[in-house]
Amino acid sequence: MTVDVVKANDLKKSAPVFGQLSFDDHEQVVFCNDKDTGLKAIIGIHNTVLGPALGGTRMWNYENEWDALNDVLRLSRGMTFKSAITGLNLGGGKAVIIGDAKTQKTPELMRKFGEFVHSLSGKYITAEDVGMETSDMDLVREVTPYVTGISEDRGGAGNPSPITAYGVFMGMKAAAQYRFGSDHLEGKKVLVQGIGHVGESLVEHLTHEGAEIFISDINRDRLEAIRSRYGVSIYEDADVYSADVDIYAPCALGATINDDTLERLKAKIIAGAANNQLADEKRHGNILREKGIVYAPDFLINAGGIINVYAELEGYDKKEICRKTENIFNTTLEILKKAEANEISTHVAALQIAQQRIEDRKKLNLS
Ligand code: NAD
């Protein structure tokens, strides 16, 4: 993932650090370094007004450390609004571990990371994200209680991805209801980009619904496996954005909606799991509106995972998790209508609701 915002050489020494990259009133950023295990991680705590900052840990082979910092700043901010709009008493945080999850992740490294999480005394609670498995969270749990998404046999809520996928499915159906007048996806052409943990579960829901599914991924083995498991089509053209589909579901990494791809997008709806889908929230949100593409805000419809891990903290049962996740349908529809009525992008409409909840709580805390 490259960051177009800034490169190391562009940094002006006179400019304030807090004004760089995607800093947006983040409360705390923690750099974690351990020579013995090779751990290099950054924990971003964006906002804790509503509660402790909860958000997953991503392990990724970033091109450079600035990209990693930028990513954690963007992701942690996104978590603040995700929890706020979902009605959870949680703040926004996220962590990134710099490195290749396939070759550089060791139990020692994960435990060391857990020690750093522990040093924050619960201000940040971690969970699984790209490059992480439930078993990694179990390793973190060995050194700190401030982790969610541990195995079910250890008392955790397990892998959050199926619930995330269910929420995305709900958001997609709401967008279809709004755009096509029916939430039935039967016969609708859907392109799922990224068929990892969430993408595969989404494909499963879409298969049951009778959608015409196309999949795309950088991992050829995975593509073949999903094709044979669900009987879906692999989208072979390298340019996925020009695909003549009804719905584009970004389920890989962020910023796939940008100046370059927007020119080519043919889909009528965008609804997927990836975080930070809009490279530039304001501008690209507005362009989508002008083009008449219905965008189901990422931080709203991919909240199933956080609902699932929140349940672990609050002791909710599966029924309550499902009910809360299903409600993503109603919230999405409400936001799409609010955006239309106020002539604003759907992203801004969702953001306004989330920000209002934080402001209200702040006032309550001060009174
Ligand atoms: P994952 O690592 O299991 O899957 C990601 C998939 O995307 C992999 O198959 C990978 O090969 C593929 N991919 C990577 N780059 C690609 C590219 N350029 N083009 C096509 N495919 C590419 O991750 P996941 O857990 O399924 O999460 C997917 C997205 O959803 C991430 O952005 C994540 O942050 C977000 N998300 C996940 C959860 C969750 O519960 N897992 C919750 C909220 C948001």
Short mmCIF file of C-alpha atoms and ligand atoms in Angstrom, two decimals:
data_model
loop_
_atom_site.label_atom_id
_atom_site.label_comp_id
_atom_site.label_asym_id
_atom_site.label_seq_id
_atom_site.Cartn_x
_atom_site.Cartn_y
_atom_site.Cartn_z
CA MET A 1 0.00 0.00 0.00
CA THR A 2 1.50 3.35 -0.94
CA VAL A 3 0.74 6.63 0.68
CA ASP A 4 0.37 9.53 -1.66
CA VAL A 5 -0.02 11.98 1.18
CA VAL A 6 3.58 12.23 2.17
CA LYS A 7 6.92 10.51 1.81
CA ALA A 8 9.77 10.79 4.22
CA ASN A 9 11.62 13.30 2.08
CA ASP A 10 8.62 15.58 1.89
CA LEU A 11 8.39 16.02 5.62
CA LYS A 12 9.19 19.55 6.57
CA LYS A 13 11.20 19.69 9.74
CA SER A 14 9.41 22.85 10.76
CA ALA A 15 5.93 21.32 10.35
CA PRO A 16 4.37 19.94 13.52
CA VAL A 17 4.42 16.16 13.82
CA PHE A 18 0.73 16.16 14.74
CA GLY A 19 -0.05 17.89 11.46
CA GLN A 20 1.55 15.19 9.33
CA LEU A 21 0.04 12.25 7.53
CA SER A 22 -3.43 11.31 8.75
CA PHE A 23 -3.16 12.71 12.28
CA ASP A 24 -6.64 13.83 13.27
CA ASP A 25 -6.64 14.67 16.97
CA HIS A 26 -5.33 11.23 17.88
CA GLU A 27 -4.95 10.90 21.63
CA GLN A 28 -1.90 8.68 21.65
CA VAL A 29 0.44 6.84 19.29
CA VAL A 30 2.75 4.19 20.65
CA PHE A 31 5.82 2.91 18.81
CA CYS A 32 6.76 -0.59 19.88
CA ASN A 33 10.21 -1.95 19.12
CA ASP A 34 11.88 -5.18 20.24
CA LYS A 35 15.23 -6.18 18.86
CA ASP A 36 15.14 -9.80 20.00
CA THR A 37 11.86 -10.77 18.36
CA GLY A 38 12.13 -8.27 15.50
CA LEU A 39 8.86 -6.65 16.53
CA LYS A 40 8.15 -3.26 15.03
CA ALA A 41 4.61 -2.16 15.73
CA ILE A 42 2.59 1.00 16.11
CA ILE A 43 -0.51 1.31 18.26
CA GLY A 44 -2.82 4.19 17.41
CA ILE A 45 -5.36 5.41 19.95
CA HIS A 46 -7.64 7.89 18.27
CA ASN A 47 -10.40 8.61 20.75
CA THR A 48 -11.55 7.16 24.07
CA VAL A 49 -14.57 9.35 24.85
CA LEU A 50 -17.04 6.47 24.48
CA GLY A 51 -14.81 3.83 26.07
CA PRO A 52 -11.51 1.98 25.70
CA ALA A 53 -10.04 2.08 22.21
CA LEU A 54 -10.75 -1.27 20.61
CA GLY A 55 -9.47 -2.30 17.21
CA GLY A 56 -7.64 -5.10 15.49
CA THR A 57 -3.98 -5.63 14.83
CA ARG A 58 -2.89 -5.78 11.21
CA MET A 59 0.38 -7.39 10.13
CA TRP A 60 1.47 -6.14 6.75
CA ASN A 61 4.67 -5.83 4.78
CA TYR A 62 4.52 -2.05 4.38
CA GLU A 63 6.71 -0.41 1.77
CA ASN A 64 8.08 1.86 4.46
CA GLU A 65 7.39 2.88 8.05
CA TRP A 66 5.57 6.05 7.04
CA ASP A 67 3.00 3.94 5.24
CA ALA A 68 2.53 1.89 8.41
CA LEU A 69 2.09 5.02 10.54
CA ASN A 70 -0.35 6.51 8.08
CA ASP A 71 -2.32 3.27 7.99
CA VAL A 72 -2.63 3.00 11.76
CA LEU A 73 -3.71 6.64 12.01
CA ARG A 74 -6.42 6.16 9.40
CA LEU A 75 -7.56 2.81 10.73
CA SER A 76 -7.75 3.87 14.38
CA ARG A 77 -9.79 6.95 13.46
CA GLY A 78 -12.14 4.73 11.47
CA MET A 79 -12.66 2.55 14.54
CA THR A 80 -13.81 5.56 16.58
CA PHE A 81 -16.62 6.24 14.15
CA LYS A 82 -17.43 2.58 13.60
CA SER A 83 -18.08 1.97 17.29
CA ALA A 84 -19.86 5.29 17.68
CA ILE A 85 -22.32 4.70 14.85
CA THR A 86 -22.95 1.13 15.96
CA GLY A 87 -23.92 2.34 19.42
CA LEU A 88 -21.06 0.59 21.23
CA ASN A 89 -19.36 2.07 24.27
CA LEU A 90 -15.93 1.84 22.74
CA GLY A 91 -13.33 4.24 21.48
CA GLY A 92 -11.20 3.88 18.38
CA GLY A 93 -7.81 2.22 18.21
CA LYS A 94 -5.82 -0.01 15.96
CA ALA A 95 -2.36 -1.53 15.77
CA VAL A 96 -0.07 -2.43 12.91
CA ILE A 97 2.84 -4.83 13.01
CA ILE A 98 5.35 -4.19 10.26
CA GLY A 99 6.38 -7.41 8.51
CA ASP A 100 5.30 -10.39 6.50
CA ALA A 101 2.70 -12.37 8.44
CA LYS A 102 3.58 -15.55 6.55
CA THR A 103 7.33 -15.52 7.28
CA GLN A 104 7.99 -13.15 10.19
CA LYS A 105 5.19 -13.87 12.64
CA THR A 106 6.37 -15.97 15.57
CA PRO A 107 4.79 -16.81 18.95
CA GLU A 108 7.55 -14.78 20.66
CA LEU A 109 6.78 -11.75 18.52
CA MET A 110 3.06 -12.00 19.25
CA ARG A 111 3.65 -12.33 23.00
CA LYS A 112 6.02 -9.34 22.96
CA PHE A 113 3.36 -7.35 21.12
CA GLY A 114 0.90 -8.42 23.83
CA GLU A 115 3.26 -7.01 26.47
CA PHE A 116 3.15 -3.62 24.76
CA VAL A 117 -0.65 -3.78 24.67
CA HIS A 118 -0.62 -4.66 28.37
CA SER A 119 1.56 -1.65 29.17
CA LEU A 120 -1.37 0.58 28.16
CA SER A 121 -3.45 -0.83 31.02
CA GLY A 122 -6.62 -1.36 29.00
CA LYS A 123 -6.74 1.98 27.24
CA TYR A 124 -6.27 -0.05 24.05
CA ILE A 125 -7.82 -3.48 23.55
CA THR A 126 -6.65 -5.48 20.57
CA ALA A 127 -8.29 -7.99 18.24
CA GLU A 128 -7.70 -9.74 14.93
CA ASP A 129 -7.23 -7.99 11.58
CA VAL A 130 -5.47 -8.72 8.28
CA GLY A 131 -2.54 -11.08 8.74
CA MET A 132 -3.81 -12.31 12.12
CA GLU A 133 -5.49 -15.51 13.21
CA THR A 134 -7.52 -16.37 16.29
CA SER A 135 -4.53 -18.41 17.49
CA ASP A 136 -2.43 -15.21 17.46
CA MET A 137 -4.94 -13.57 19.77
CA ASP A 138 -4.65 -16.59 22.06
CA LEU A 139 -0.89 -15.93 22.26
CA VAL A 140 -1.51 -12.28 23.11
CA ARG A 141 -3.99 -13.44 25.78
CA GLU A 142 -1.15 -15.30 27.51
CA VAL A 143 0.38 -11.97 28.51
CA THR A 144 -2.56 -9.57 28.71
CA PRO A 145 -6.32 -9.60 29.31
CA TYR A 146 -6.69 -6.65 26.92
CA VAL A 147 -7.45 -8.73 23.87
CA THR A 148 -10.66 -9.96 22.25
CA GLY A 149 -11.40 -12.46 19.53
CA ILE A 150 -9.68 -15.32 21.31
CA SER A 151 -10.74 -18.93 20.66
CA GLU A 152 -14.17 -20.02 21.72
CA ASP A 153 -12.71 -22.86 23.78
CA ARG A 154 -10.80 -20.22 25.76
CA GLY A 155 -13.96 -18.23 26.43
CA GLY A 156 -13.72 -15.91 23.47
CA ALA A 157 -16.10 -15.02 20.68
CA GLY A 158 -13.83 -16.66 18.10
CA ASN A 159 -13.21 -15.50 14.56
CA PRO A 160 -15.19 -12.28 13.93
CA SER A 161 -15.07 -12.54 10.14
CA PRO A 162 -18.34 -14.46 9.55
CA ILE A 163 -20.23 -11.82 11.56
CA THR A 164 -18.46 -9.04 9.71
CA ALA A 165 -19.49 -10.66 6.43
CA TYR A 166 -23.08 -10.92 7.65
CA GLY A 167 -23.11 -7.20 8.46
CA VAL A 168 -21.68 -6.36 5.04
CA PHE A 169 -24.37 -8.53 3.49
CA MET A 170 -27.01 -6.60 5.46
CA GLY A 171 -25.54 -3.27 4.34
CA MET A 172 -25.43 -4.48 0.74
CA LYS A 173 -29.06 -5.54 0.89
CA ALA A 174 -30.05 -2.15 2.31
CA ALA A 175 -28.18 -0.42 -0.53
CA ALA A 176 -29.99 -2.68 -3.02
CA GLN A 177 -33.32 -1.82 -1.41
CA TYR A 178 -32.50 1.85 -1.80
CA ARG A 179 -31.11 1.66 -5.35
CA PHE A 180 -33.17 -1.11 -6.95
CA GLY A 181 -36.32 -1.01 -4.82
CA SER A 182 -35.78 -4.55 -3.52
CA ASP A 183 -33.25 -6.06 -1.16
CA HIS A 184 -33.22 -9.34 -3.07
CA LEU A 185 -29.87 -9.91 -4.70
CA GLU A 186 -30.96 -12.80 -6.86
CA GLY A 187 -29.46 -12.38 -10.33
CA LYS A 188 -27.50 -9.29 -9.33
CA LYS A 189 -23.91 -9.28 -10.55
CA VAL A 190 -21.59 -8.86 -7.57
CA LEU A 191 -17.82 -8.60 -7.72
CA VAL A 192 -16.07 -9.54 -4.49
CA GLN A 193 -12.51 -8.22 -4.42
CA GLY A 194 -10.49 -10.13 -1.83
CA ILE A 195 -11.77 -13.52 -0.84
CA GLY A 196 -10.06 -13.91 2.51
CA HIS A 197 -11.83 -14.52 5.82
CA VAL A 198 -14.61 -11.99 5.22
CA GLY A 199 -14.77 -12.25 1.43
CA GLU A 200 -15.39 -15.99 1.51
CA SER A 201 -18.22 -15.69 4.05
CA LEU A 202 -19.77 -12.95 1.95
CA VAL A 203 -19.56 -15.18 -1.12
CA GLU A 204 -21.41 -17.84 0.87
CA HIS A 205 -24.29 -15.47 1.74
CA LEU A 206 -24.45 -14.23 -1.83
CA THR A 207 -24.51 -17.78 -3.16
CA HIS A 208 -27.52 -18.62 -0.98
CA GLU A 209 -29.21 -15.47 -2.23
CA GLY A 210 -28.74 -16.48 -5.88
CA ALA A 211 -26.48 -13.60 -6.91
CA GLU A 212 -24.17 -13.93 -9.91
CA ILE A 213 -20.78 -13.77 -8.23
CA PHE A 214 -17.37 -12.80 -9.59
CA ILE A 215 -14.28 -13.04 -7.44
CA SER A 216 -10.88 -11.41 -7.63
CA ASP A 217 -7.80 -11.89 -5.47
CA ILE A 218 -4.03 -11.72 -5.79
CA ASN A 219 -3.85 -15.28 -4.46
CA ARG A 220 -4.49 -17.70 -7.33
CA ASP A 221 -4.79 -20.81 -5.13
CA ARG A 222 -7.44 -19.10 -3.06
CA LEU A 223 -9.36 -18.10 -6.20
CA GLU A 224 -9.39 -21.68 -7.45
CA ALA A 225 -10.45 -23.02 -4.05
CA ILE A 226 -13.37 -20.59 -3.72
CA ARG A 227 -14.44 -21.17 -7.31
CA SER A 228 -14.68 -24.91 -6.80
CA ARG A 229 -16.31 -24.56 -3.37
CA TYR A 230 -19.10 -22.17 -4.43
CA GLY A 231 -19.26 -22.50 -8.20
CA VAL A 232 -18.55 -18.79 -8.73
CA SER A 233 -16.64 -17.14 -11.59
CA ILE A 234 -13.13 -15.78 -11.34
CA TYR A 235 -12.94 -12.26 -12.76
CA GLU A 236 -9.98 -12.67 -15.08
CA ASP A 237 -9.58 -9.12 -16.38
CA ALA A 238 -6.80 -7.29 -14.52
CA ASP A 239 -8.94 -4.16 -14.30
CA VAL A 240 -11.58 -5.09 -11.72
CA TYR A 241 -12.92 -1.53 -11.51
CA SER A 242 -14.26 -1.52 -15.06
CA ALA A 243 -16.21 -4.71 -14.39
CA ASP A 244 -19.75 -4.45 -15.67
CA VAL A 245 -21.41 -5.44 -12.40
CA ASP A 246 -24.24 -4.16 -10.23
CA ILE A 247 -22.32 -4.28 -6.98
CA TYR A 248 -18.65 -3.92 -6.18
CA ALA A 249 -17.65 -5.37 -2.80
CA PRO A 250 -14.15 -4.30 -1.76
CA CYS A 251 -12.99 -6.91 0.76
CA ALA A 252 -9.21 -6.66 0.42
CA LEU A 253 -7.43 -3.47 1.45
CA GLY A 254 -8.34 0.20 1.66
CA ALA A 255 -8.25 3.20 -0.69
CA THR A 256 -9.47 1.28 -3.75
CA ILE A 257 -11.87 4.12 -4.47
CA ASN A 258 -9.59 6.85 -5.71
CA ASP A 259 -9.06 9.29 -8.60
CA ASP A 260 -7.87 6.54 -10.85
CA THR A 261 -10.53 3.90 -10.19
CA LEU A 262 -13.48 6.29 -9.94
CA GLU A 263 -13.18 7.09 -13.61
CA ARG A 264 -13.67 3.45 -14.49
CA LEU A 265 -16.19 2.25 -11.92
CA LYS A 266 -19.35 0.88 -13.50
CA ALA A 267 -20.97 -0.63 -10.42
CA LYS A 268 -24.16 0.98 -9.15
CA ILE A 269 -23.48 0.07 -5.53
CA ILE A 270 -20.31 -0.18 -3.48
CA ALA A 271 -20.65 -2.27 -0.35
CA GLY A 272 -17.73 -4.16 1.11
CA ALA A 273 -15.74 -5.00 4.21
CA ALA A 274 -12.45 -3.21 3.59
CA ASN A 275 -11.65 -0.34 5.93
CA ASN A 276 -11.04 3.15 4.55
CA GLN A 277 -12.28 2.41 1.06
CA LEU A 278 -12.30 6.08 0.04
CA ALA A 279 -8.75 7.34 -0.54
CA ASP A 280 -10.02 10.86 0.13
CA GLU A 281 -13.19 10.69 2.22
CA LYS A 282 -14.60 14.08 1.35
CA ARG A 283 -13.74 14.38 -2.30
CA HIS A 284 -14.32 10.79 -3.34
CA GLY A 285 -17.51 10.58 -1.29
CA ASN A 286 -18.84 13.57 -3.21
CA ILE A 287 -17.77 12.19 -6.59
CA LEU A 288 -19.64 8.96 -5.85
CA ARG A 289 -22.74 10.99 -5.05
CA GLU A 290 -22.43 12.99 -8.26
CA LYS A 291 -22.00 9.80 -10.27
CA GLY A 292 -25.08 8.29 -8.64
CA ILE A 293 -23.12 5.36 -7.20
CA VAL A 294 -24.64 4.27 -3.89
CA TYR A 295 -21.86 3.88 -1.38
CA ALA A 296 -22.64 2.00 1.83
CA PRO A 297 -20.11 3.52 4.26
CA ASP A 298 -17.43 0.99 5.13
CA PHE A 299 -17.19 1.78 8.83
CA LEU A 300 -20.93 1.28 9.19
CA ILE A 301 -21.44 -1.98 7.32
CA ASN A 302 -18.26 -3.76 8.40
CA ALA A 303 -19.06 -3.31 12.11
CA GLY A 304 -20.15 -6.94 12.63
CA GLY A 305 -16.66 -7.89 13.75
CA ILE A 306 -16.53 -5.23 16.43
CA ILE A 307 -20.01 -6.17 17.57
CA ASN A 308 -18.76 -9.74 17.92
CA VAL A 309 -15.72 -8.82 19.99
CA TYR A 310 -17.70 -6.31 22.05
CA ALA A 311 -19.99 -9.19 22.94
CA GLU A 312 -16.97 -10.93 24.41
CA LEU A 313 -16.42 -7.97 26.74
CA GLU A 314 -20.08 -7.52 27.62
CA GLY A 315 -21.07 -11.18 27.75
CA TYR A 316 -23.72 -10.99 25.00
CA ASP A 317 -24.95 -14.22 23.45
CA LYS A 318 -25.01 -15.12 19.75
CA LYS A 319 -28.64 -14.02 19.38
CA GLU A 320 -27.86 -10.51 20.56
CA ILE A 321 -24.82 -10.36 18.26
CA CYS A 322 -27.01 -11.34 15.31
CA ARG A 323 -29.71 -8.86 16.24
CA LYS A 324 -27.23 -5.99 16.50
CA THR A 325 -25.55 -7.00 13.24
CA GLU A 326 -28.86 -7.35 11.41
CA ASN A 327 -29.66 -3.80 12.46
CA ILE A 328 -26.92 -2.64 10.06
CA PHE A 329 -29.63 -3.00 7.39
CA ASN A 330 -31.82 -0.35 9.07
CA THR A 331 -28.97 2.02 9.89
CA THR A 332 -27.63 1.84 6.33
CA LEU A 333 -31.02 2.59 4.84
CA GLU A 334 -31.49 5.48 7.26
CA ILE A 335 -28.12 6.94 6.29
CA LEU A 336 -28.66 6.60 2.56
CA LYS A 337 -31.94 8.50 2.94
CA LYS A 338 -30.38 11.14 5.20
CA ALA A 339 -27.61 11.72 2.64
CA GLU A 340 -30.15 12.17 -0.12
CA ALA A 341 -32.32 14.53 1.92
CA ASN A 342 -29.37 16.69 2.98
CA GLU A 343 -27.56 16.48 -0.36
CA ILE A 344 -24.39 15.19 1.24
CA SER A 345 -22.30 12.10 0.64
CA THR A 346 -23.32 8.92 2.43
CA HIS A 347 -19.93 8.89 4.14
CA VAL A 348 -20.48 12.35 5.61
CA ALA A 349 -24.04 11.44 6.62
CA ALA A 350 -22.72 8.48 8.61
CA LEU A 351 -19.84 10.47 10.03
CA GLN A 352 -22.16 13.19 11.30
CA ILE A 353 -24.23 10.70 13.29
CA ALA A 354 -21.10 9.12 14.79
CA GLN A 355 -19.54 12.49 15.66
CA GLN A 356 -22.76 13.69 17.27
CA ARG A 357 -22.81 10.67 19.57
CA ILE A 358 -19.24 11.39 20.68
CA GLU A 359 -19.99 15.07 21.25
CA ASP A 360 -23.11 14.22 23.27
CA ARG A 361 -21.11 11.84 25.47
CA LYS A 362 -18.37 14.41 25.94
CA LYS A 363 -20.92 16.91 27.23
CA LEU A 364 -22.42 14.29 29.51
CA ASN A 365 -18.97 13.41 30.87
CA LEU A 366 -18.27 17.07 31.60
CA SER A 367 -21.59 17.78 33.30
P1 NAD B 1 -7.85 -11.49 4.89
O1 NAD B 1 -6.41 -11.18 5.05
O2 NAD B 1 -8.38 -12.78 5.39
O3 NAD B 1 -8.25 -11.39 3.34
C1 NAD B 1 -7.81 -10.39 2.50
C2 NAD B 1 -7.80 -10.99 1.10
O4 NAD B 1 -7.54 -9.94 0.17
C3 NAD B 1 -6.73 -12.05 0.89
O5 NAD B 1 -7.27 -13.18 0.26
C4 NAD B 1 -5.70 -11.34 -0.01
O6 NAD B 1 -5.02 -12.24 -0.89
C5 NAD B 1 -6.60 -10.40 -0.79
N1 NAD B 1 -5.93 -9.26 -1.37
C6 NAD B 1 -4.94 -8.50 -0.86
N2 NAD B 1 -4.61 -7.52 -1.72
C7 NAD B 1 -5.42 -7.66 -2.79
C8 NAD B 1 -5.59 -6.96 -4.00
N3 NAD B 1 -4.83 -5.91 -4.31
N4 NAD B 1 -6.53 -7.39 -4.89
C9 NAD B 1 -7.30 -8.46 -4.60
N5 NAD B 1 -7.19 -9.17 -3.47
C10 NAD B 1 -6.26 -8.77 -2.57
O7 NAD B 1 -8.63 -10.25 5.54
P2 NAD B 1 -10.13 -10.23 6.05
O8 NAD B 1 -10.14 -10.52 7.50
O9 NAD B 1 -10.99 -11.00 5.13
O10 NAD B 1 -10.46 -8.67 5.90
C11 NAD B 1 -10.70 -8.09 4.63
C12 NAD B 1 -10.89 -6.59 4.78
O11 NAD B 1 -11.98 -6.32 5.65
C13 NAD B 1 -9.70 -5.85 5.40
O12 NAD B 1 -9.61 -4.57 4.83
C14 NAD B 1 -10.08 -5.71 6.86
O13 NAD B 1 -9.47 -4.63 7.48
C15 NAD B 1 -11.56 -5.51 6.74
N6 NAD B 1 -12.30 -5.89 7.93
C16 NAD B 1 -12.21 -7.15 8.40
C17 NAD B 1 -12.92 -7.51 9.54
C18 NAD B 1 -12.90 -8.92 10.07
O14 NAD B 1 -13.73 -9.24 10.92
N7 NAD B 1 -12.00 -9.76 9.62
C19 NAD B 1 -13.72 -6.56 10.19
C20 NAD B 1 -13.82 -5.27 9.66
C21 NAD B 1 -13.08 -4.94 8.54
#
